[in-house]
Coordinates of C-alpha atoms and ligand atoms in Angstrom, one line a residue:
M25 CA -42.1 45.4 43.1
S26 CA -39.6 48.2 43.2
Q27 CA -36.9 48.6 40.7
N28 CA -34.3 47.4 43.2
D29 CA -36.4 44.3 44.1
L30 CA -36.8 43.4 40.5
Y31 CA -33.1 43.7 40.0
C32 CA -32.4 41.4 43.0
F33 CA -35.0 38.9 41.8
L34 CA -33.4 38.8 38.4
I35 CA -30.0 38.1 39.8
L36 CA -31.3 35.4 42.1
F37 CA -33.3 33.8 39.3
S38 CA -30.3 33.8 37.1
L39 CA -27.9 32.5 39.7
G40 CA -30.5 29.8 40.6
N41 CA -30.4 28.7 37.0
A42 CA -26.6 28.9 36.8
V43 CA -26.3 26.0 39.3
I44 CA -24.7 23.5 37.0
T45 CA -24.8 19.9 38.0
S46 CA -22.3 17.2 36.9
S47 CA -25.0 15.5 34.9
D48 CA -25.4 18.7 32.8
L49 CA -21.7 18.5 32.0
L50 CA -21.9 14.8 31.3
E51 CA -24.8 15.5 29.0
L52 CA -22.7 18.1 27.2
A53 CA -19.7 15.7 26.8
I54 CA -21.9 12.9 25.6
D55 CA -23.7 15.2 23.2
M56 CA -20.4 16.3 21.7
A57 CA -19.2 12.7 21.3
Q58 CA -22.2 11.9 19.0
N59 CA -21.4 11.2 15.4
V60 CA -22.8 14.3 13.8
T61 CA -21.8 16.6 11.1
T62 CA -19.6 19.6 11.9
K63 CA -22.5 22.1 11.5
D64 CA -24.8 20.0 13.8
R65 CA -22.0 19.6 16.3
F66 CA -21.6 23.4 16.7
V67 CA -25.4 24.0 16.9
R68 CA -25.6 21.3 19.6
L69 CA -22.6 22.7 21.5
L70 CA -24.1 26.2 21.6
N71 CA -27.6 25.0 22.4
T72 CA -26.4 22.8 25.2
I73 CA -24.2 25.6 26.7
R74 CA -27.2 27.9 26.5
N75 CA -29.3 25.3 28.3
I76 CA -26.7 24.9 31.1
I77 CA -25.8 28.5 31.5
P78 CA -28.6 31.0 30.9
C79 CA -27.4 33.6 28.6
D80 CA -28.6 35.6 25.6
A81 CA -25.8 34.9 23.1
V82 CA -23.2 32.3 22.5
V83 CA -20.6 32.6 19.7
L84 CA -17.9 30.2 18.7
L85 CA -15.0 31.7 16.8
K86 CA -12.1 30.1 15.1
R87 CA -8.6 31.7 15.1
Q88 CA -7.2 32.3 11.6
G89 CA -3.9 34.0 12.0
Q90 CA -4.4 37.4 13.7
E91 CA -8.2 37.2 13.1
L92 CA -11.2 35.5 14.7
K93 CA -13.8 34.1 12.4
P94 CA -17.3 33.3 13.8
L95 CA -18.3 29.7 13.0
A96 CA -21.6 29.4 14.8
Q97 CA -23.8 31.7 16.9
T98 CA -27.0 31.9 18.7
G99 CA -28.7 35.1 19.9
V100 CA -26.7 37.4 17.5
N101 CA -27.8 38.7 14.2
P102 CA -26.9 36.2 11.4
E103 CA -24.7 38.8 9.6
L104 CA -22.1 38.1 12.4
L105 CA -21.0 35.0 10.5
G106 CA -19.8 37.2 7.7
R107 CA -17.5 39.2 9.9
R108 CA -13.8 38.7 10.7
F109 CA -12.4 40.3 13.9
E110 CA -8.9 41.5 14.0
I111 CA -7.8 40.6 17.5
Q112 CA -5.5 43.6 18.1
F113 CA -8.4 46.0 17.4
Q114 CA -10.9 44.2 19.7
P115 CA -9.8 44.8 23.3
R116 CA -12.1 42.0 24.8
F117 CA -10.8 39.4 22.3
K118 CA -7.3 40.6 23.0
V119 CA -7.8 39.9 26.7
I120 CA -9.4 36.5 26.1
T121 CA -6.7 35.3 23.7
Q122 CA -3.9 36.4 26.0
S123 CA -5.4 34.4 28.9
Q124 CA -5.0 30.7 29.7
V125 CA -8.3 30.5 31.6
P126 CA -11.9 31.7 31.0
V127 CA -12.2 35.5 31.5
R128 CA -15.3 37.1 33.2
F129 CA -15.6 40.8 32.3
A130 CA -17.0 43.1 34.9
S131 CA -20.6 44.1 34.0
D132 CA -19.5 47.7 33.9
S133 CA -16.4 47.0 31.9
E134 CA -15.4 50.0 29.7
L135 CA -14.0 47.8 27.0
P136 CA -16.1 48.0 23.8
D137 CA -18.1 44.8 23.0
P138 CA -17.4 43.3 19.6
Y139 CA -21.1 42.5 19.2
D140 CA -22.4 46.0 20.0
G141 CA -25.5 46.6 17.9
M142 CA -25.7 42.9 16.9
L143 CA -27.4 41.2 19.8
Q144 CA -30.9 40.2 18.8
G145 CA -33.7 42.4 20.2
I146 CA -31.2 45.1 21.3
E147 CA -30.8 48.3 19.3
G148 CA -27.5 50.2 19.5
D149 CA -24.7 49.8 22.1
L150 CA -25.1 46.9 24.5
P151 CA -26.3 48.1 28.0
V152 CA -24.6 47.0 31.2
H153 CA -24.4 43.2 30.8
A154 CA -22.5 40.0 31.7
C155 CA -19.8 38.9 29.3
M156 CA -17.4 35.9 29.5
G157 CA -14.8 34.5 27.1
F158 CA -13.1 31.1 26.8
P159 CA -9.8 30.8 25.1
L160 CA -9.9 27.4 23.3
Y161 CA -6.6 25.5 23.2
A162 CA -5.5 22.4 21.4
D163 CA -1.9 21.1 21.9
E164 CA -1.2 24.3 23.7
Q165 CA -2.1 26.4 20.6
L166 CA -4.9 28.8 20.7
I167 CA -7.4 27.6 18.1
G168 CA -10.5 29.7 18.9
V169 CA -12.7 31.6 21.3
L170 CA -16.1 30.9 22.8
T171 CA -18.0 34.0 24.1
L172 CA -21.1 34.1 26.3
D173 CA -23.2 37.3 26.8
S174 CA -26.1 37.8 29.1
L175 CA -28.2 40.9 29.5
T176 CA -28.3 40.1 33.2
P177 CA -25.3 41.6 34.9
G178 CA -23.2 39.4 37.1
V179 CA -25.0 36.2 36.0
F180 CA -21.7 34.3 35.4
D181 CA -20.0 35.3 38.6
E182 CA -21.0 32.3 40.7
I183 CA -20.2 29.6 38.2
P184 CA -17.4 27.4 39.7
A185 CA -14.1 27.6 37.9
K186 CA -14.1 23.8 37.4
T187 CA -17.4 24.0 35.4
L188 CA -15.9 26.7 33.2
E189 CA -12.8 24.5 32.6
V190 CA -15.0 21.6 31.5
I191 CA -17.0 23.8 29.1
A192 CA -13.7 25.2 27.7
A193 CA -12.3 21.7 27.2
V194 CA -15.4 20.4 25.5
A195 CA -15.7 23.4 23.2
A196 CA -12.0 23.2 22.4
A197 CA -12.3 19.4 21.6
S198 CA -15.3 20.1 19.4
L199 CA -13.6 22.8 17.5
K200 CA -10.4 20.8 17.1
T201 CA -12.4 17.8 15.7
A202 CA -14.1 20.2 13.3
I203 CA -10.8 21.7 12.1
L204 CA -9.4 18.2 11.7
F205 CA -12.4 17.0 9.8
K206 CA -12.2 20.0 7.5
K207 CA -8.5 19.4 6.9
L208 CA -9.2 15.7 6.1
E209 CA -12.2 16.6 3.9
S210 CA -10.1 19.1 1.9
H211 CA -7.3 16.5 1.6
T212 CA -9.7 13.9 0.4
E213 CA -11.3 16.3 -2.0
H214 CA -7.8 17.3 -3.3
F215 CA -6.8 13.7 -3.8
Q216 CA -10.1 12.9 -5.5
N217 CA -9.5 15.8 -7.9
V218 CA -6.0 14.6 -8.6
V219 CA -7.3 11.1 -9.3
S220 CA -10.0 12.3 -11.6
E221 CA -7.5 14.6 -13.4
L222 CA -4.9 11.8 -13.8
T223 CA -7.6 9.3 -14.8
K224 CA -9.0 11.8 -17.4
E225 CA -5.5 12.4 -18.8
A226 CA -4.8 8.7 -18.9
L227 CA -8.1 8.0 -20.6
I228 CA -7.5 10.4 -23.4
K229 CA -3.8 9.6 -23.7
D230 CA -2.8 9.7 -27.4
G231 CA -6.3 10.7 -28.4
G232 CA -8.1 7.8 -26.8
E233 CA -10.6 7.7 -29.6
L234 CA -11.9 4.4 -30.9
I235 CA -11.5 4.7 -34.6
G236 CA -13.5 2.4 -37.0
K237 CA -16.5 2.5 -39.2
S238 CA -16.5 -1.1 -40.5
L239 CA -19.6 -3.1 -39.7
P240 CA -18.0 -5.2 -36.9
M241 CA -16.7 -2.0 -35.3
Q242 CA -20.1 -0.3 -35.5
K243 CA -21.7 -3.4 -33.9
M244 CA -19.1 -3.3 -31.1
Q245 CA -19.5 0.5 -30.6
Q246 CA -23.2 -0.2 -30.1
E247 CA -22.5 -2.9 -27.6
L248 CA -20.1 -0.6 -25.7
G249 CA -22.8 2.1 -25.5
L250 CA -25.2 -0.5 -24.0
V251 CA -23.0 -2.0 -21.4
A252 CA -20.9 1.0 -20.4
P253 CA -23.4 2.7 -18.0
S254 CA -24.2 -0.6 -16.3
D255 CA -22.2 -2.2 -13.5
F256 CA -21.9 -5.5 -15.3
A257 CA -18.5 -7.2 -15.5
V258 CA -17.2 -7.1 -19.1
L259 CA -14.9 -9.6 -20.7
I260 CA -13.0 -8.2 -23.7
E261 CA -11.6 -10.8 -26.0
G262 CA -9.5 -10.3 -29.1
E263 CA -6.1 -10.9 -30.7
T264 CA -3.0 -9.0 -29.7
G265 CA -3.1 -5.3 -30.6
V266 CA -6.8 -5.1 -31.5
G267 CA -7.4 -2.4 -28.9
K268 CA -8.6 -4.3 -25.8
E269 CA -7.0 -1.8 -23.5
L270 CA -8.5 1.1 -25.5
V271 CA -11.9 -0.5 -25.3
A272 CA -11.6 -0.9 -21.5
R273 CA -10.7 2.8 -21.2
T274 CA -13.6 3.7 -23.4
L275 CA -15.9 1.6 -21.2
H276 CA -14.7 3.4 -18.1
R277 CA -14.9 6.8 -19.6
K278 CA -18.5 6.2 -20.7
S279 CA -19.6 4.7 -17.4
N280 CA -21.1 6.4 -14.4
R281 CA -17.7 5.8 -12.7
A282 CA -15.8 8.0 -15.1
K283 CA -14.8 10.3 -12.3
G284 CA -13.5 7.5 -10.2
P285 CA -10.2 5.7 -10.7
L286 CA -9.4 3.2 -13.4
V287 CA -6.9 0.8 -11.9
Y288 CA -4.9 -1.4 -14.2
V289 CA -3.6 -4.9 -13.2
N290 CA -1.6 -7.0 -15.6
C291 CA -2.3 -10.5 -14.4
A292 CA 0.5 -11.9 -16.5
A293 CA 3.1 -9.8 -14.8
L294 CA 2.2 -10.7 -11.2
P295 CA 4.5 -13.1 -9.4
E296 CA 2.3 -16.0 -8.2
N297 CA 3.2 -15.5 -4.5
L298 CA 2.3 -11.8 -4.6
I299 CA -1.0 -11.9 -6.6
E300 CA -3.2 -12.0 -3.5
S301 CA -1.4 -9.1 -1.9
E302 CA -1.4 -7.1 -5.1
L303 CA -5.2 -7.6 -5.5
F304 CA -6.3 -7.3 -1.9
G305 CA -3.5 -5.6 -0.1
H306 CA -1.6 -6.7 3.0
V307 CA -0.9 -5.6 6.5
K308 CA 2.5 -5.0 8.0
G309 CA 4.3 -8.2 8.9
A310 CA 1.9 -10.4 6.9
F311 CA 4.9 -12.0 5.2
T312 CA 8.6 -11.4 4.9
G313 CA 9.2 -8.1 3.2
A314 CA 5.7 -6.7 4.2
D315 CA 7.2 -3.8 6.2
K316 CA 4.1 -1.6 6.1
D317 CA 0.4 -1.8 5.3
R318 CA -0.3 -1.7 1.6
A319 CA -3.7 -1.2 -0.1
G320 CA -4.5 -3.7 -2.9
K321 CA -5.7 -2.8 -6.4
F322 CA -9.3 -3.6 -5.3
S323 CA -9.2 -0.9 -2.6
L324 CA -7.6 1.6 -4.9
A325 CA -10.3 1.0 -7.5
D326 CA -13.1 1.5 -4.9
G327 CA -15.8 3.7 -6.6
G328 CA -14.2 3.1 -10.0
T329 CA -13.2 0.3 -12.4
L330 CA -10.6 -2.4 -12.0
F331 CA -9.1 -3.5 -15.4
L332 CA -7.7 -7.1 -15.1
D333 CA -5.6 -7.4 -18.3
E334 CA -4.4 -10.8 -19.5
I335 CA -6.9 -12.5 -17.1
G336 CA -6.3 -15.8 -18.9
E337 CA -2.8 -15.9 -17.3
L338 CA -4.1 -15.9 -13.7
P339 CA -3.2 -19.1 -11.8
L340 CA -6.1 -21.2 -10.6
L341 CA -5.7 -20.5 -6.9
A342 CA -5.8 -16.7 -7.6
Q343 CA -8.8 -17.2 -9.8
S344 CA -10.8 -18.7 -6.8
K345 CA -9.9 -15.7 -4.6
L346 CA -10.8 -13.3 -7.3
L347 CA -14.2 -15.1 -7.8
R348 CA -14.9 -14.7 -4.1
A349 CA -14.2 -11.0 -4.2
L350 CA -16.4 -10.5 -7.2
Q351 CA -19.3 -12.5 -5.7
S352 CA -19.3 -10.7 -2.3
Q353 CA -17.7 -7.3 -3.2
E354 CA -15.7 -8.0 0.0
I355 CA -12.0 -8.3 0.2
Q356 CA -9.6 -9.4 2.8
A357 CA -6.1 -8.0 3.0
V358 CA -3.4 -10.7 3.6
G359 CA -2.9 -11.0 7.3
K360 CA -6.0 -9.0 8.2
D361 CA -9.0 -10.4 10.1
Q362 CA -11.6 -8.0 9.0
V363 CA -13.1 -7.8 5.5
E364 CA -13.5 -4.6 3.6
V365 CA -16.5 -3.8 1.5
V366 CA -15.6 -2.3 -1.9
D367 CA -17.6 -1.0 -4.8
V368 CA -15.7 -2.0 -7.9
R369 CA -16.6 -2.8 -11.5
V370 CA -14.4 -5.3 -13.1
I371 CA -13.4 -5.3 -16.8
A372 CA -11.2 -8.2 -17.9
A373 CA -9.3 -8.7 -21.1
T374 CA -7.5 -11.6 -22.7
N375 CA -6.1 -12.6 -26.1
R376 CA -6.8 -16.2 -25.3
I377 CA -10.2 -17.8 -26.0
L378 CA -11.3 -18.1 -22.5
K379 CA -14.0 -20.7 -23.2
D380 CA -11.3 -23.0 -24.6
E381 CA -9.2 -22.3 -21.5
V382 CA -12.2 -23.5 -19.4
E383 CA -12.5 -26.6 -21.5
A384 CA -8.9 -27.3 -21.1
G385 CA -9.2 -26.9 -17.3
R386 CA -6.9 -23.9 -17.1
F387 CA -9.6 -21.4 -16.2
R388 CA -12.4 -21.8 -13.7
S389 CA -15.8 -22.0 -15.4
D390 CA -17.6 -20.2 -12.5
L391 CA -15.2 -17.3 -12.8
Y392 CA -15.6 -17.3 -16.6
H393 CA -19.4 -17.1 -16.3
R394 CA -19.1 -14.3 -13.7
L395 CA -16.8 -12.3 -15.9
S396 CA -18.5 -12.9 -19.2
V397 CA -21.8 -11.5 -18.2
F398 CA -21.3 -9.2 -21.2
P399 CA -18.5 -10.4 -23.5
I400 CA -17.1 -8.1 -26.1
C401 CA -15.1 -9.7 -28.9
I402 CA -13.0 -7.2 -30.8
P403 CA -12.6 -8.2 -34.4
S404 CA -9.1 -8.4 -35.8
L405 CA -8.0 -5.6 -38.1
R406 CA -8.1 -7.8 -41.3
E407 CA -11.8 -8.4 -40.6
R408 CA -12.6 -4.7 -40.5
L409 CA -13.0 -3.7 -44.1
G410 CA -12.2 0.0 -44.7
D411 CA -10.8 0.6 -41.2
I412 CA -7.2 0.2 -42.2
T413 CA -7.3 3.4 -44.3
L414 CA -9.2 5.2 -41.6
L415 CA -6.8 4.2 -38.9
A416 CA -3.8 5.0 -41.1
G417 CA -5.1 8.5 -41.5
Y418 CA -5.6 8.8 -37.7
F419 CA -2.1 7.7 -37.0
I420 CA -0.6 9.9 -39.7
E421 CA -2.3 12.9 -38.1
Q422 CA -0.9 12.0 -34.7
S423 CA 2.6 11.6 -36.3
R424 CA 2.3 14.9 -38.1
R425 CA 1.6 16.7 -34.8
K426 CA 4.3 14.9 -32.9
L427 CA 6.9 15.6 -35.6
G428 CA 5.7 19.2 -36.1
L429 CA 5.1 18.8 -39.8
V430 CA 2.9 21.2 -41.8
Q431 CA 1.4 18.6 -44.0
L432 CA 1.7 14.8 -44.0
L433 CA 0.0 12.8 -46.7
I434 CA -0.1 9.2 -47.9
D435 CA -0.2 8.2 -51.5
D436 CA -2.6 5.6 -53.1
E437 CA 0.1 3.0 -53.7
A438 CA 1.0 3.0 -50.0
I439 CA -2.7 2.7 -49.0
E440 CA -3.0 -0.3 -51.3
K441 CA 0.0 -1.9 -49.7
L442 CA -1.6 -1.4 -46.3
E443 CA -4.9 -2.8 -47.4
T444 CA -3.4 -6.0 -48.8
Y445 CA -1.4 -6.9 -45.7
D446 CA -3.0 -9.1 -43.1
W447 CA -1.8 -7.3 -39.9
P448 CA -1.1 -10.2 -37.5
G449 CA -0.2 -7.5 -34.9
N450 CA -3.4 -5.7 -35.7
V451 CA -3.9 -2.0 -34.9
R452 CA -0.7 -1.8 -32.8
E453 CA 1.3 -3.0 -35.8
L454 CA -0.3 -0.5 -38.1
E455 CA 0.4 2.2 -35.6
H456 CA 4.1 1.3 -35.5
V457 CA 4.3 1.0 -39.3
M458 CA 2.7 4.5 -39.7
N459 CA 5.0 6.1 -37.1
R460 CA 8.0 4.6 -38.7
A461 CA 6.8 5.6 -42.2
A462 CA 6.2 9.2 -41.1
L463 CA 9.8 9.4 -39.8
M464 CA 11.1 7.8 -43.1
A465 CA 9.1 10.2 -45.2
R466 CA 10.3 13.2 -43.2
S467 CA 13.9 12.3 -43.7
D468 CA 13.4 11.6 -47.4
K469 CA 15.4 14.1 -49.4
Q470 CA 13.1 13.8 -52.3
M471 CA 10.2 15.4 -50.5
Q472 CA 9.0 18.8 -51.6
K473 CA 9.4 21.6 -49.1
G474 CA 6.5 21.9 -46.6
M475 CA 4.8 18.8 -48.0
T476 CA 5.6 15.3 -46.6
R477 CA 4.1 12.3 -48.4
I478 CA 4.3 8.7 -47.3
K479 CA 5.1 6.5 -50.2
A480 CA 4.9 2.7 -50.5
Y481 CA 8.6 2.3 -50.0
H482 CA 8.4 4.2 -46.7
L483 CA 6.3 1.3 -45.3
G484 CA 9.3 -1.1 -45.3
Q485 CA 8.9 -4.9 -45.3
L486 CA 5.2 -5.1 -45.9
Q487 CA 5.7 -5.5 -49.6
R488 CA 7.7 -8.7 -49.2
S489 CA 5.2 -10.2 -46.8
T490 CA 2.3 -9.2 -49.0
Q491 CA 4.0 -11.0 -51.9
V492 CA 4.5 -14.1 -49.8
N493 CA 0.9 -13.8 -48.7
K494 CA -0.4 -13.6 -52.2
E495 CA 1.4 -16.7 -53.1
A496 CA 0.2 -18.5 -50.0
V497 CA -3.3 -17.4 -50.7
Q498 CA -3.1 -18.7 -54.2
A499 CA -1.9 -22.0 -52.9
V500 CA -4.7 -22.1 -50.4
N501 CA -7.2 -21.3 -53.1
L502 CA -6.0 -24.3 -54.9
V503 CA -6.4 -26.4 -51.8
A504 CA -9.8 -25.0 -51.2
D505 CA -10.8 -25.9 -54.7
N506 CA -10.0 -29.5 -53.8
T507 CA -7.1 -29.6 -56.1
S508 CA -4.6 -30.1 -53.4
Q509 CA -3.2 -33.1 -55.4
Q510 CA -1.9 -30.5 -57.9
T511 CA 0.3 -28.8 -55.2
S512 CA 2.9 -31.6 -55.3
V513 CA 5.8 -31.0 -53.2
A514 CA 9.1 -32.8 -53.3
L515 CA 9.3 -34.3 -49.9
S516 CA 12.6 -35.7 -48.8
N517 CA 11.8 -36.7 -45.2
L518 CA 9.0 -37.2 -42.6
K519 CA 9.7 -33.8 -40.8
E520 CA 9.3 -31.9 -44.1
A521 CA 6.3 -34.0 -45.0
T522 CA 4.7 -33.3 -41.7
E523 CA 5.4 -29.5 -41.9
A524 CA 4.1 -29.4 -45.5
F525 CA 0.9 -31.1 -44.4
Q526 CA 0.5 -28.8 -41.4
T527 CA 1.1 -25.8 -43.6
Q528 CA -1.5 -27.0 -46.1
R529 CA -4.1 -27.8 -43.4
I530 CA -3.6 -24.4 -41.7
H531 CA -3.9 -22.5 -45.0
Q532 CA -7.0 -24.5 -45.7
A533 CA -8.6 -23.8 -42.4
L534 CA -7.8 -20.1 -42.7
A535 CA -9.3 -19.9 -46.1
V536 CA -12.5 -21.7 -45.0
S537 CA -12.8 -19.5 -41.9
D538 CA -12.4 -16.3 -43.9
Y539 CA -8.9 -15.8 -42.4
N540 CA -10.2 -15.5 -38.9
W541 CA -7.4 -17.1 -36.8
S542 CA -9.8 -17.9 -33.9
Q543 CA -12.2 -19.6 -36.1
A544 CA -9.5 -21.5 -37.9
A545 CA -8.1 -22.6 -34.5
R546 CA -11.5 -24.0 -33.6
A547 CA -11.8 -25.8 -36.9
L548 CA -8.4 -27.4 -36.2
S549 CA -9.3 -28.1 -32.5
M550 CA -6.4 -26.1 -31.4
D551 CA -5.7 -23.3 -29.0
R552 CA -5.5 -20.0 -31.0
A553 CA -2.3 -18.9 -29.4
N554 CA -0.7 -22.3 -30.3
L555 CA -2.0 -22.1 -33.8
V556 CA -0.4 -18.6 -34.2
R557 CA 2.9 -19.9 -32.8
L558 CA 2.9 -23.0 -35.1
A559 CA 2.0 -20.8 -38.1
K560 CA 4.8 -18.5 -37.3
R561 CA 7.3 -21.4 -37.0
L562 CA 6.1 -22.7 -40.3
G563 CA 6.6 -19.3 -41.9
I564 CA 2.9 -18.9 -42.7
E565 CA 1.8 -15.3 -43.2
V566 CA -1.6 -15.2 -44.8
T567 CA -3.2 -12.1 -46.2
K568 CA -6.9 -12.0 -46.8
Q569 CA -7.6 -11.4 -50.4
L570 CA -9.9 -8.5 -50.9
K571 CA -12.9 -9.4 -52.9
N572 CA -13.5 -6.9 -55.7
Ligands
ATP18 N1 -9.9 1.4 -32.9 C1 -8.8 2.0 -32.5 N2 -8.6 3.4 -32.8 C2 -7.5 4.0 -32.5 N3 -6.4 3.5 -31.9 C3 -6.5 2.1 -31.7 C4 -7.7 1.4 -31.9 N4 -7.4 0.1 -31.5 C5 -6.2 0.1 -31.0 N5 -5.6 1.3 -31.1 C6 -4.3 1.7 -30.7 O1 -3.4 0.5 -30.9 C7 -2.5 0.3 -29.9 C8 -2.8 -1.1 -29.3 O2 -4.0 -1.1 -28.6 P1 -4.3 -1.9 -27.2 O3 -3.1 -1.7 -26.4 O4 -5.5 -1.4 -26.7 O5 -4.3 -3.3 -27.7 P2 -4.5 -4.7 -26.9 O6 -5.6 -5.5 -27.6 O7 -4.7 -4.4 -25.5 O8 -3.1 -5.4 -27.2 P3 -2.4 -6.6 -26.3 O9 -3.2 -7.8 -26.5 O10 -1.1 -6.7 -26.9 O11 -2.4 -6.2 -24.9 C9 -2.8 1.4 -28.9 O12 -1.8 2.4 -29.1 C10 -4.2 1.9 -29.2 O13 -4.3 3.2 -28.8
MG19 MG1 -3.5 -4.9 -23.8

């Protein structure tokens, strides 16, 4: 075969292969519609094009301002992907990007080829070859370029314009999808980072450390360490101000979901008719006022933790809906037909004794069992021997920093006063007392320069209540010693007599239950919250007497 014959044969062979059928194009379109990753989509695009149009190199480039950045290639040295081509200095790219339709360069075109020296298997400048470029448009904006190179001159000449249009459209759609995906991915990543930053900040707000070395606190810390990494629902019980929310935050922070959101819901603050929508979301038009779709707290907590505070206040109807969501991990927005699968860990808290609520028919027993897979009962402050001083020190240090004081100390008399008070408002009350005392101490003219010291009188009214408490405890001790007949009271009417009897019985129950209000309430067959209310009305403030 002569040189000329060989050349003719090559052209014929190439043209023969370049006969593109509509099924090839259909295959290309279907292939691109597959749900694959961006990287795979590009590889498939280039391979399919290479199968349809015989060529030696295909390169997909994305426009970035005045540059073209190669995203995927076949047939060119891999280092190409590290290059950026400034359009104005690349004549072929300049022509392609200024065109609205695919451009076929003459085989003997004088314009330098951007891939000179990079085509696999070819050393140095590219010889005479076929080269074609597709400008890729989306919404009339140039978003990239697709180039085809073949060492066989003229090989692209016979491809019908319609075929080139289809290839350009598919490649542009593929690139547009990839750009959109990338944008969405980076938005999602950005928002995830924002969520985890905000969550982290909220979790360590005001220190966020769980202070306490008393035995009940050590036991609770151990329990927290055990349950935190699991996905079990946790029910946190305890009096007001004992640190239920802090424990919930600690649980989340120590869990495998720490990077996910911690979403807070105050069940007591939800209007009854909006509870379902708050928890599960709603679609536009689901009810009057629903002017747009709104995600519920469950959706927002997906991948993280949902903290249902004051769960004891949730009405029965809402309880059954919550139970269904917990059982199936599926939620249904109000007004929506489809269900949504969520991955949420629930932590609930209450200052009621939920078991009693179940017995009283105010709380569903099945929901109670579901939530209390792992119950954590936070002891009241008066049960935590030694923790009052520790916590006082912790809050003093916080105040010192907030107030910009060099040194803030507390004297022994003040500590004693703190230790003998019964703290019905628990840690929160102690925190407020210490903050107030720090302010009082700071403005005390008697303080030495540079040194601020909290004295007993800076603590305010605790002294009076302690005094009352001491008297009350003495009275209770008498009762407990079965010498109640000695506590004769002059009773002028039935109301006074009843109140005196109630006072006596409450003191007695408190003394017997070691001043644990929950236990005392059980002993009196009462709801704890009701007992506290009644005690308050009767003016009972009991301080546990420290045993020496
Ligand atoms: N062990 C602790 N260490 C440090 N700070 C604590 C501790 N327990 C509680 N606190 C602080 O006391 C305050 C009250 O705590 P928290 O809000 O968690 O109580 P709660 O049990 O949820 O109260 P309520 O029943 O009123 O909702 C918060 O400022 C919290 O940071
Ligand atoms: Mg709380």
